XYZ file of C-alpha atoms in Angstrom:
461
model
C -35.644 10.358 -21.701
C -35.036 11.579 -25.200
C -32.427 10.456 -27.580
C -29.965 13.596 -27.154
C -30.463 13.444 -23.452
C -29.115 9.527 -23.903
C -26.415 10.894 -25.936
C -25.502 13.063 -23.810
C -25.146 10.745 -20.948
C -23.037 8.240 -22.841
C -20.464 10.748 -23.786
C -20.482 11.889 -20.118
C -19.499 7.962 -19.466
C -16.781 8.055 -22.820
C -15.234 11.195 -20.777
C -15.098 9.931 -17.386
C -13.536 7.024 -18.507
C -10.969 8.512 -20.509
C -10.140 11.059 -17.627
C -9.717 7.892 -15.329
C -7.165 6.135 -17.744
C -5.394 9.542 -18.151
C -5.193 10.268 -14.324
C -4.367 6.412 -13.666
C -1.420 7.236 -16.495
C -0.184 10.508 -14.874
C 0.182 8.489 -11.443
C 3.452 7.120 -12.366
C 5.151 10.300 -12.832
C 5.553 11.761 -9.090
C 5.938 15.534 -10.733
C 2.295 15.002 -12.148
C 0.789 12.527 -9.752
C -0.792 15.727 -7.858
C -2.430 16.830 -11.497
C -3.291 13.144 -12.234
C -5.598 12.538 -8.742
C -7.212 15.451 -9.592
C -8.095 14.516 -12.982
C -9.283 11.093 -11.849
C -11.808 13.126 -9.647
C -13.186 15.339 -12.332
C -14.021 12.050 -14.234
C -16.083 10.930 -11.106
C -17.905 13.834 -10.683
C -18.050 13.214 -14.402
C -19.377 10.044 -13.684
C -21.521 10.762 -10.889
C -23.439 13.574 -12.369
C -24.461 11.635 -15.688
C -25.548 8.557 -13.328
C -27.888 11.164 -11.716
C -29.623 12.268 -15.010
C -29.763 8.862 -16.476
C -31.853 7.261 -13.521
C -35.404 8.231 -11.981
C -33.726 8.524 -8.038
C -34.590 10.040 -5.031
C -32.742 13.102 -5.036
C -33.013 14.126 -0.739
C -31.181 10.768 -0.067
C -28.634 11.496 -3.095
C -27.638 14.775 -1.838
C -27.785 13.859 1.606
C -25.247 10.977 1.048
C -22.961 13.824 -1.449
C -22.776 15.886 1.811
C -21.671 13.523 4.485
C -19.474 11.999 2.177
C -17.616 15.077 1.137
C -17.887 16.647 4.437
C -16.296 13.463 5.798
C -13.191 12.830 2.928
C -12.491 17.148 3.878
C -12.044 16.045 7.627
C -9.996 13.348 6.491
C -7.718 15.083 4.078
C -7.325 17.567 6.505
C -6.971 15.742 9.731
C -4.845 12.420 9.027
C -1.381 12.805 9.056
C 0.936 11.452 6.269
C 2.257 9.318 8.798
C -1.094 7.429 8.905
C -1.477 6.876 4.926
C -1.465 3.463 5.171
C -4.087 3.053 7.349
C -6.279 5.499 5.421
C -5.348 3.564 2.168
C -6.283 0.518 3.751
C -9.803 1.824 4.968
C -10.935 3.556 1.638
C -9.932 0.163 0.295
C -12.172 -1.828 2.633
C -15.086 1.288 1.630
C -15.062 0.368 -1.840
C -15.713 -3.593 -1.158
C -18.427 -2.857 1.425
C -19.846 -0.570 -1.512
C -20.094 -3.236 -3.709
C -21.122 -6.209 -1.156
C -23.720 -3.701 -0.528
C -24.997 -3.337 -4.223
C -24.906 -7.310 -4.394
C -27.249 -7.641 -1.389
C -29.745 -4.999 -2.513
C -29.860 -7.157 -5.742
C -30.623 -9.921 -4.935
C -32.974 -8.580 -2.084
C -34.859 -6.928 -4.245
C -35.037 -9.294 -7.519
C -34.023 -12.451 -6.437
C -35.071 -14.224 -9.593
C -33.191 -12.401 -11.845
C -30.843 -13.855 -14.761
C -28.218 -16.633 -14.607
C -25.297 -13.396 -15.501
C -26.867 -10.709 -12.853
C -26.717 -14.110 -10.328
C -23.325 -14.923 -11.170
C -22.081 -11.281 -11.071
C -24.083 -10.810 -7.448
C -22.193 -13.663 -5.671
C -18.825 -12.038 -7.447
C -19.802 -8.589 -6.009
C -20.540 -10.479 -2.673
C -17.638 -12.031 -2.603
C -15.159 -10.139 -3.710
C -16.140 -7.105 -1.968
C -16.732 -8.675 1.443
C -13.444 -10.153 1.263
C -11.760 -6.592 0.301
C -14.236 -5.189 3.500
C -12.822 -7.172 6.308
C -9.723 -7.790 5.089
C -8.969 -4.192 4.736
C -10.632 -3.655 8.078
C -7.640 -6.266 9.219
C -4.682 -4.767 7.556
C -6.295 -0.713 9.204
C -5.382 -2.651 12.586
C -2.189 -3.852 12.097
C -1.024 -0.754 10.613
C -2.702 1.702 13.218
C -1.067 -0.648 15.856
C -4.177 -1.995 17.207
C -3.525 -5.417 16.110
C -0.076 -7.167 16.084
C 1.743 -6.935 13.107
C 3.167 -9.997 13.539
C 1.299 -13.156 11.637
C -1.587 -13.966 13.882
C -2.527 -18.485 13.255
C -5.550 -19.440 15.045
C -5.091 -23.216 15.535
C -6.538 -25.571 12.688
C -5.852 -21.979 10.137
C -5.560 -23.639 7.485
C -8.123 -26.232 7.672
C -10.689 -24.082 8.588
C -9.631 -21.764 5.668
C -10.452 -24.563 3.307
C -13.971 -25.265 5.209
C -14.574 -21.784 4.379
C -14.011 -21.790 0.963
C -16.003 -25.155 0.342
C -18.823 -23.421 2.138
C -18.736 -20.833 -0.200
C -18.732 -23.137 -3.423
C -21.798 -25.169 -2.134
C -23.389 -21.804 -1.339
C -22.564 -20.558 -4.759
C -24.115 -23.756 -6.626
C -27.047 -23.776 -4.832
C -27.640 -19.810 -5.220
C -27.536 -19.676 -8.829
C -29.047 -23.214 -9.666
C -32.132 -23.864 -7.687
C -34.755 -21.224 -7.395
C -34.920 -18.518 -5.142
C -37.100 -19.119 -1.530
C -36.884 -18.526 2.094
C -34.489 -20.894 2.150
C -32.122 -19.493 -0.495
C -31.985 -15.902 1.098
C -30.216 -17.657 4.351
C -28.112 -19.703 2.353
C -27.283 -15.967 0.893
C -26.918 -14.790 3.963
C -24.724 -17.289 5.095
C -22.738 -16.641 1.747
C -22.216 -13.309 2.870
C -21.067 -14.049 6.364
C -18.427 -16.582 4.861
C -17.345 -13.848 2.450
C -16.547 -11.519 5.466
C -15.049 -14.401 7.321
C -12.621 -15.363 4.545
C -11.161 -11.727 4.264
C -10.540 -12.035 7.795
C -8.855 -15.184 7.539
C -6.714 -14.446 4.671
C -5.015 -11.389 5.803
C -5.000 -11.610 9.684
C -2.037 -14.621 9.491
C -0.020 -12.142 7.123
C 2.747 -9.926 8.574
C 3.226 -6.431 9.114
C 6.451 -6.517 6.677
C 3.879 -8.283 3.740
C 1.163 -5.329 4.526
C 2.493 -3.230 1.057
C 1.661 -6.011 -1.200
C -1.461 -6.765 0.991
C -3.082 -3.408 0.167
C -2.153 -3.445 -3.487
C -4.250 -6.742 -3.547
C -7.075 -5.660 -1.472
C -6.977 -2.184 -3.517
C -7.342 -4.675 -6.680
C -9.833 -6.578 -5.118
C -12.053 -3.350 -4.533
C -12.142 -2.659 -7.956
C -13.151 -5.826 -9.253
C -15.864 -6.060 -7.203
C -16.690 -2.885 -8.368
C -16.875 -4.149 -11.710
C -19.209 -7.094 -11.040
C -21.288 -4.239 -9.359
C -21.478 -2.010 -12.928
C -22.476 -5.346 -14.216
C -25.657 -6.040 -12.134
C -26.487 -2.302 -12.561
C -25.618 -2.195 -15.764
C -23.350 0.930 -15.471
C -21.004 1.003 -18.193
C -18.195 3.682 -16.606
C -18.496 1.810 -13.099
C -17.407 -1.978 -14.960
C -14.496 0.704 -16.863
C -13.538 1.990 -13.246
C -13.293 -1.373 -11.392
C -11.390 -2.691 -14.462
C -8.457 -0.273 -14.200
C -8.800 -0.162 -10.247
C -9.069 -3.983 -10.191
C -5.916 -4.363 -13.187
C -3.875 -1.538 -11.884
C -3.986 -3.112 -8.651
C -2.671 -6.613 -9.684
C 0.150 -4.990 -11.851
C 1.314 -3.159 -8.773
C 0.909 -6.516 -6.775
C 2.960 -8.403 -9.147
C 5.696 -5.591 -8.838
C 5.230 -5.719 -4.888
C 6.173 -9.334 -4.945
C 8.929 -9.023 -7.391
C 10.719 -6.307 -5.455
C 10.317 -9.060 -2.543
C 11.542 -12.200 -4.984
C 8.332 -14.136 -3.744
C 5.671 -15.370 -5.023
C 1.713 -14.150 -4.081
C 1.266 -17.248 -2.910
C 3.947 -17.599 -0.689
C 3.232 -13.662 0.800
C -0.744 -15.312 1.145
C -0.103 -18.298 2.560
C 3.073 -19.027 4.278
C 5.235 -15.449 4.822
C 8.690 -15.233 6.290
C 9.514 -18.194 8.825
C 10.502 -17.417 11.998
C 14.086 -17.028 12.672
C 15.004 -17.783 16.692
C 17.771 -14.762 17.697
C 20.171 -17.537 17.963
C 20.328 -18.661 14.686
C 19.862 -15.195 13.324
C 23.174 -13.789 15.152
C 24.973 -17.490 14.793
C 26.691 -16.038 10.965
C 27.525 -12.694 12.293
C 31.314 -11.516 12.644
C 32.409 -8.115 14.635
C 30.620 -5.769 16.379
C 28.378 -2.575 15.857
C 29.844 0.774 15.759
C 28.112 3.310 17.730
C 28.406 6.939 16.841
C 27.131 10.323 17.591
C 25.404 12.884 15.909
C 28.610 14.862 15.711
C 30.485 12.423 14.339
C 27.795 11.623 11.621
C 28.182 15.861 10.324
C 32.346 15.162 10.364
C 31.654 12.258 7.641
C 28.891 13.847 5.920
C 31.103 17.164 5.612
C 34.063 14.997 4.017
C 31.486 13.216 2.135
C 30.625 14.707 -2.094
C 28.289 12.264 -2.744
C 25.386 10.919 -0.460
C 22.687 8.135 -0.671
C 20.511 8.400 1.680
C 17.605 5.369 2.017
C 14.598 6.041 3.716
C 12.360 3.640 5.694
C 9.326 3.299 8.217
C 11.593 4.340 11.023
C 11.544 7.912 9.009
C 7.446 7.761 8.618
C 7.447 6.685 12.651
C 10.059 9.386 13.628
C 7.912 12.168 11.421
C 11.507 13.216 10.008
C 10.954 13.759 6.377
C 10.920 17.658 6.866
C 14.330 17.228 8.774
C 15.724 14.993 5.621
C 14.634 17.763 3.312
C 16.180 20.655 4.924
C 19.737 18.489 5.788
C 19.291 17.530 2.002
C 19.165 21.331 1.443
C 21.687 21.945 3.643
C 23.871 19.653 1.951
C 23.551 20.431 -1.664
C 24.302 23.736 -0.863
C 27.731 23.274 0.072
C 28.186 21.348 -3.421
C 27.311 17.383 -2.101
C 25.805 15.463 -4.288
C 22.869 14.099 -2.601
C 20.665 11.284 -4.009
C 17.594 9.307 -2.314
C 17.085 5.374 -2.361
C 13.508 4.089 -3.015
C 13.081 0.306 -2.119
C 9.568 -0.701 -3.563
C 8.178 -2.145 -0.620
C 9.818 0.129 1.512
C 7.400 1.531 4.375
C 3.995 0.453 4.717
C 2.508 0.603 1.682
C 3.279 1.127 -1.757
C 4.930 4.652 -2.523
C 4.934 5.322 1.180
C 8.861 6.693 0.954
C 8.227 8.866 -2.109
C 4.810 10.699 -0.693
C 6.622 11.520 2.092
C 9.454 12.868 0.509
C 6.891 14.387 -2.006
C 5.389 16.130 0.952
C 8.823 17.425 2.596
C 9.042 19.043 -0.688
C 12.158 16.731 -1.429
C 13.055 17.628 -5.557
C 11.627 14.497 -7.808
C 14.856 14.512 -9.808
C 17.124 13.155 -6.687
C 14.318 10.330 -5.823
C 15.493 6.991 -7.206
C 14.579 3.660 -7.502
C 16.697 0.800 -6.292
C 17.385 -0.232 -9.818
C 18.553 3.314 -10.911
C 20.672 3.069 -7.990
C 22.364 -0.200 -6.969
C 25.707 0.175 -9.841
C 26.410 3.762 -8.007
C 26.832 2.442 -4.377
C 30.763 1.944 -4.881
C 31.191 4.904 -5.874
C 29.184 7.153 -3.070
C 30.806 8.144 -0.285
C 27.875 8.081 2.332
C 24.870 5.837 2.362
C 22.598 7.005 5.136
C 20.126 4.540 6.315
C 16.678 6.430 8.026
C 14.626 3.703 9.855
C 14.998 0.883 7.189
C 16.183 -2.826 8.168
C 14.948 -5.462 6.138
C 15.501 -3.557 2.165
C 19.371 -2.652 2.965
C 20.145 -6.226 4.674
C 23.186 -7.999 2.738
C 21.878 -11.439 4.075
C 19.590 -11.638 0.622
C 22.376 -11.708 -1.666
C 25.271 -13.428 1.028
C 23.232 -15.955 2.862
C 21.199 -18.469 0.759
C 20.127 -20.224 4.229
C 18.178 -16.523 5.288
C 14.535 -16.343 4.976
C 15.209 -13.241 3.134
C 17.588 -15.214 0.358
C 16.817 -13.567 -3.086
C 14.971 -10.563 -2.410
C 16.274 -7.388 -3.782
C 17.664 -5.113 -1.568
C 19.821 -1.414 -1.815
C 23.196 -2.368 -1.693
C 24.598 0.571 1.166
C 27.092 -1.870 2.158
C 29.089 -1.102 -0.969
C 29.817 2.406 -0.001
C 32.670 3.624 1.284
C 31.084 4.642 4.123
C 27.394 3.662 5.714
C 25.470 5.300 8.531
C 22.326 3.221 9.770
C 19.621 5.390 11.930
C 17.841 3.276 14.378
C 16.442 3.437 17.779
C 18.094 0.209 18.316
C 19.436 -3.025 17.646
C 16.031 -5.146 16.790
C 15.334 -7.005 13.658
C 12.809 -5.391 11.083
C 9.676 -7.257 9.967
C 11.337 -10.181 8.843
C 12.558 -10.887 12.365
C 16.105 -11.824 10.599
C 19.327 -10.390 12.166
C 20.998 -7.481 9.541
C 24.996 -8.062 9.071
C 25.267 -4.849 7.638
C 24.983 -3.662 11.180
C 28.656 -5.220 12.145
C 29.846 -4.247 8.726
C 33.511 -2.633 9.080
C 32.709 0.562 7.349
C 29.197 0.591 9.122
C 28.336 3.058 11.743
C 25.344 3.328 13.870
C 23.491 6.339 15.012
C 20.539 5.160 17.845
C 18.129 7.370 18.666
C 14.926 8.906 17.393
C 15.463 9.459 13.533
C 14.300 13.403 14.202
C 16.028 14.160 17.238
C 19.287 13.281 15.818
C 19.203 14.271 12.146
C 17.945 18.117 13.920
C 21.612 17.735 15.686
C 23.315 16.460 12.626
C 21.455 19.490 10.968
C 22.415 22.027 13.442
C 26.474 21.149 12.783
C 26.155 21.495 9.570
C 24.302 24.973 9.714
C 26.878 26.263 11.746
């Protein structure tokens, strides 16, 4: 390879990179978040296409693998509903650990003996990507249902938790210390195993309520096992990738579990306690006030100003289209209408606001909790679509509740609130929501859709 040809490549890398850190940037802004994914995609095909010059591979597998891959992300993009983002966040996650884990095992299959760095960065690849692989695999199932979403302890957890991590420190010493045998590749295989073990056992006794800042942290973990892979390849824009993957991801993590007022650890390793039904409805005063759909139009149609808060029961119900158009329908006739964005709100992080995004919902009327809070005295409708745990007055009012701390939309403060739900059950948290028996608190049961198309059809006529 001459010189230029180099040169060329290594700009190809500069570019990449920079398009990654500018679509990473555009991200945060939901009017340019569309413009920003595609910009992080040009810099991987960027990417891709200088890796392809710089090294002597066998093209027929390369474009083979291009194929099926893009053929199956089309089906995907095209097929999976909005609904069942999570889980599709969740699984990409767990593809870019296995990616890496793979990359680690080909290593050190291949050159066993290599250098005390490329060793070192192999067990982190290992490790950190076979972690991200099951655990992500984990978190898919208790978001598509198909395991509980309710912490899962396997008797002696703990314990054999800490045997597994041992394991994989004795493993570790003796893998880059003593030479490399027979012997070594089963203690490497055994390393491996572990690694998918522990991913298993770190996420499976985690609830469903925890699962946003769970896939921030596994996203985060993808990408620094992604770096440890550009180091054993020596791949300068994959170690820039992982970095911003891996960093981005713990930012959003730390923001996760300050939304929640709890620490990583305690989301890791302990989560909410359980609350029996007795003690959760012990504190509670007065009962629920159930209404109907027409009598939610006769206070939105008095109302000028409307909150409405969004939730999983919105995502379940598939109602964002229906929030749109009674958004629409309401703004028309001169209410001020405003949306309520709790950041762990949903299943993941930003679930509320691409749904929204994808009902077409304006970005100017999408807040965040702390834009939001100081206004709730003065709105005259707070409308509450599937959420529980984020709009539960027990975090600020009852030091004693599990929940005691965490930040939460204050809907209790209007003059009026209207909570959507298909009944009277406790959210993630399993703790009992006063707001529920609040005096100016009404309560609308039923499927989110089916009622907001009735509350919709008043108002339209």
């Amino acid at each position: 390879m001459t010189d230029y040809s180099q040169t060329l490549i290594d700009l190809g890398y500069i570019l990449a990179s920079i398009l990654f850190i500018l679509g990473i940037k555009m991200l945060g802004r939901p009017e340019q978040a569309r413009r920003g994914n595609l910009v992080s995609a040009l810099g991987m095909l960027i990417a891709i296409v200088a890796v392809l010059f710089e090294c002597c591979l066998d093209y027929t597998w390369v474009i083979t693998g291009l194929v099926i891959g893009s053929l199956i992300g089309l089906i995907a993009a095209r097929t999976v509903k909005m609904t069942s983002m999570p889980q599709m966040v969740a699984l990409l996650n767990g593809f870019g650990g296995i990616a890496s884990f793979l990359v680690g095992w080909e290593n050190y299959h291949s050159q066993p003996d290599s250098t005390l760095f490329v060793r070192v960065a192999v067990l982190l690849a290992v490790l950190i990507g076979g972690v991200a692989f099951s655990g992500s695999l984990v978190a898919y199932g208790k978001l598509a249902g198909k395991i509980s979403g309710r912490p899962i302890l396997i008797g002696g957890h703990r314990w054999l938790t800490i045997g597994i991590l041992a394991a994989l420190l004795i493993c570790s010493a003796l893998l880059i210390y003593f030479p490399p045998g027979p012997l070594l590749y089963v203690v490497f295989v055994l390393f491996m195993a572990l690694s998918l073990a522990l991913g298993v056992f770190g996420v499976i006794p985690i609830g469903g309520a925890d699962m946003p800042v769970v896939i921030a942290l596994l996203n985060s973990y993808s990408g620094l096992a992604a770096c440890a892979a550009g180091f054993i390849i020596l791949n300068n824009v994959l170690i820039v990738a992982g970095s911003l993957v891996g960093a981005s991801g713990l930012i959003l993590t730390g923001i996760m579990c300050k939304a929640m007022n709890r620490s990583l650890g305690n989301v890791l390793f302990s989560g909410f306690k359980a609350v029996s039904s007795t003690a959760a409805t012990a504190t509670v005063q007065g009962e629920p006030k159930p209404i109907t759909p027409e009598d939610a139009y006769y206070i939105l149609e008095a109302a000028q100003s409307v909150v409405i808060v969004p939730g999983y029961g919105m995502a379940v119900a598939q109602a964002q289209h229906t929030v749109y158009e009674l958004t629409k329908a309401l703004r028309d006739k001169g209410v001020n209408v405003r949306f309520g964005i709790h950041p762990v709100a949903g299943r993941m992080p930003g679930h509320m606001n691409v749904l929204l995004a994808e009902a077409k919902v304006p970005y100017d009327i999408v807040l965040e909790m702390d834009e939001l809070n100081e206004d709730f005295p003065d709105t005259d409708v707070a409308m509450v679509i599937g959420a529980n745990d984020i709009v539960n007055p027990a975090a600020e009012e009852d030091p004693s509740s599990p929940i005691a701390g965490m930040p939460v939309l204050q809907v209790w403060k209007a003059k009026t609130s209207i909570v959507m739900k298909r009944s009277m059950a406790t959210g993630y948290a399993g703790v009992d929501n006063p707001l529920f028996y609040k005096d100016n608190n009404r309560m609308l049961f039923g499927d989110a859709k089916k009622m907001l198309d009735e509350v919709l059809a008043a108002l339209k006529a």
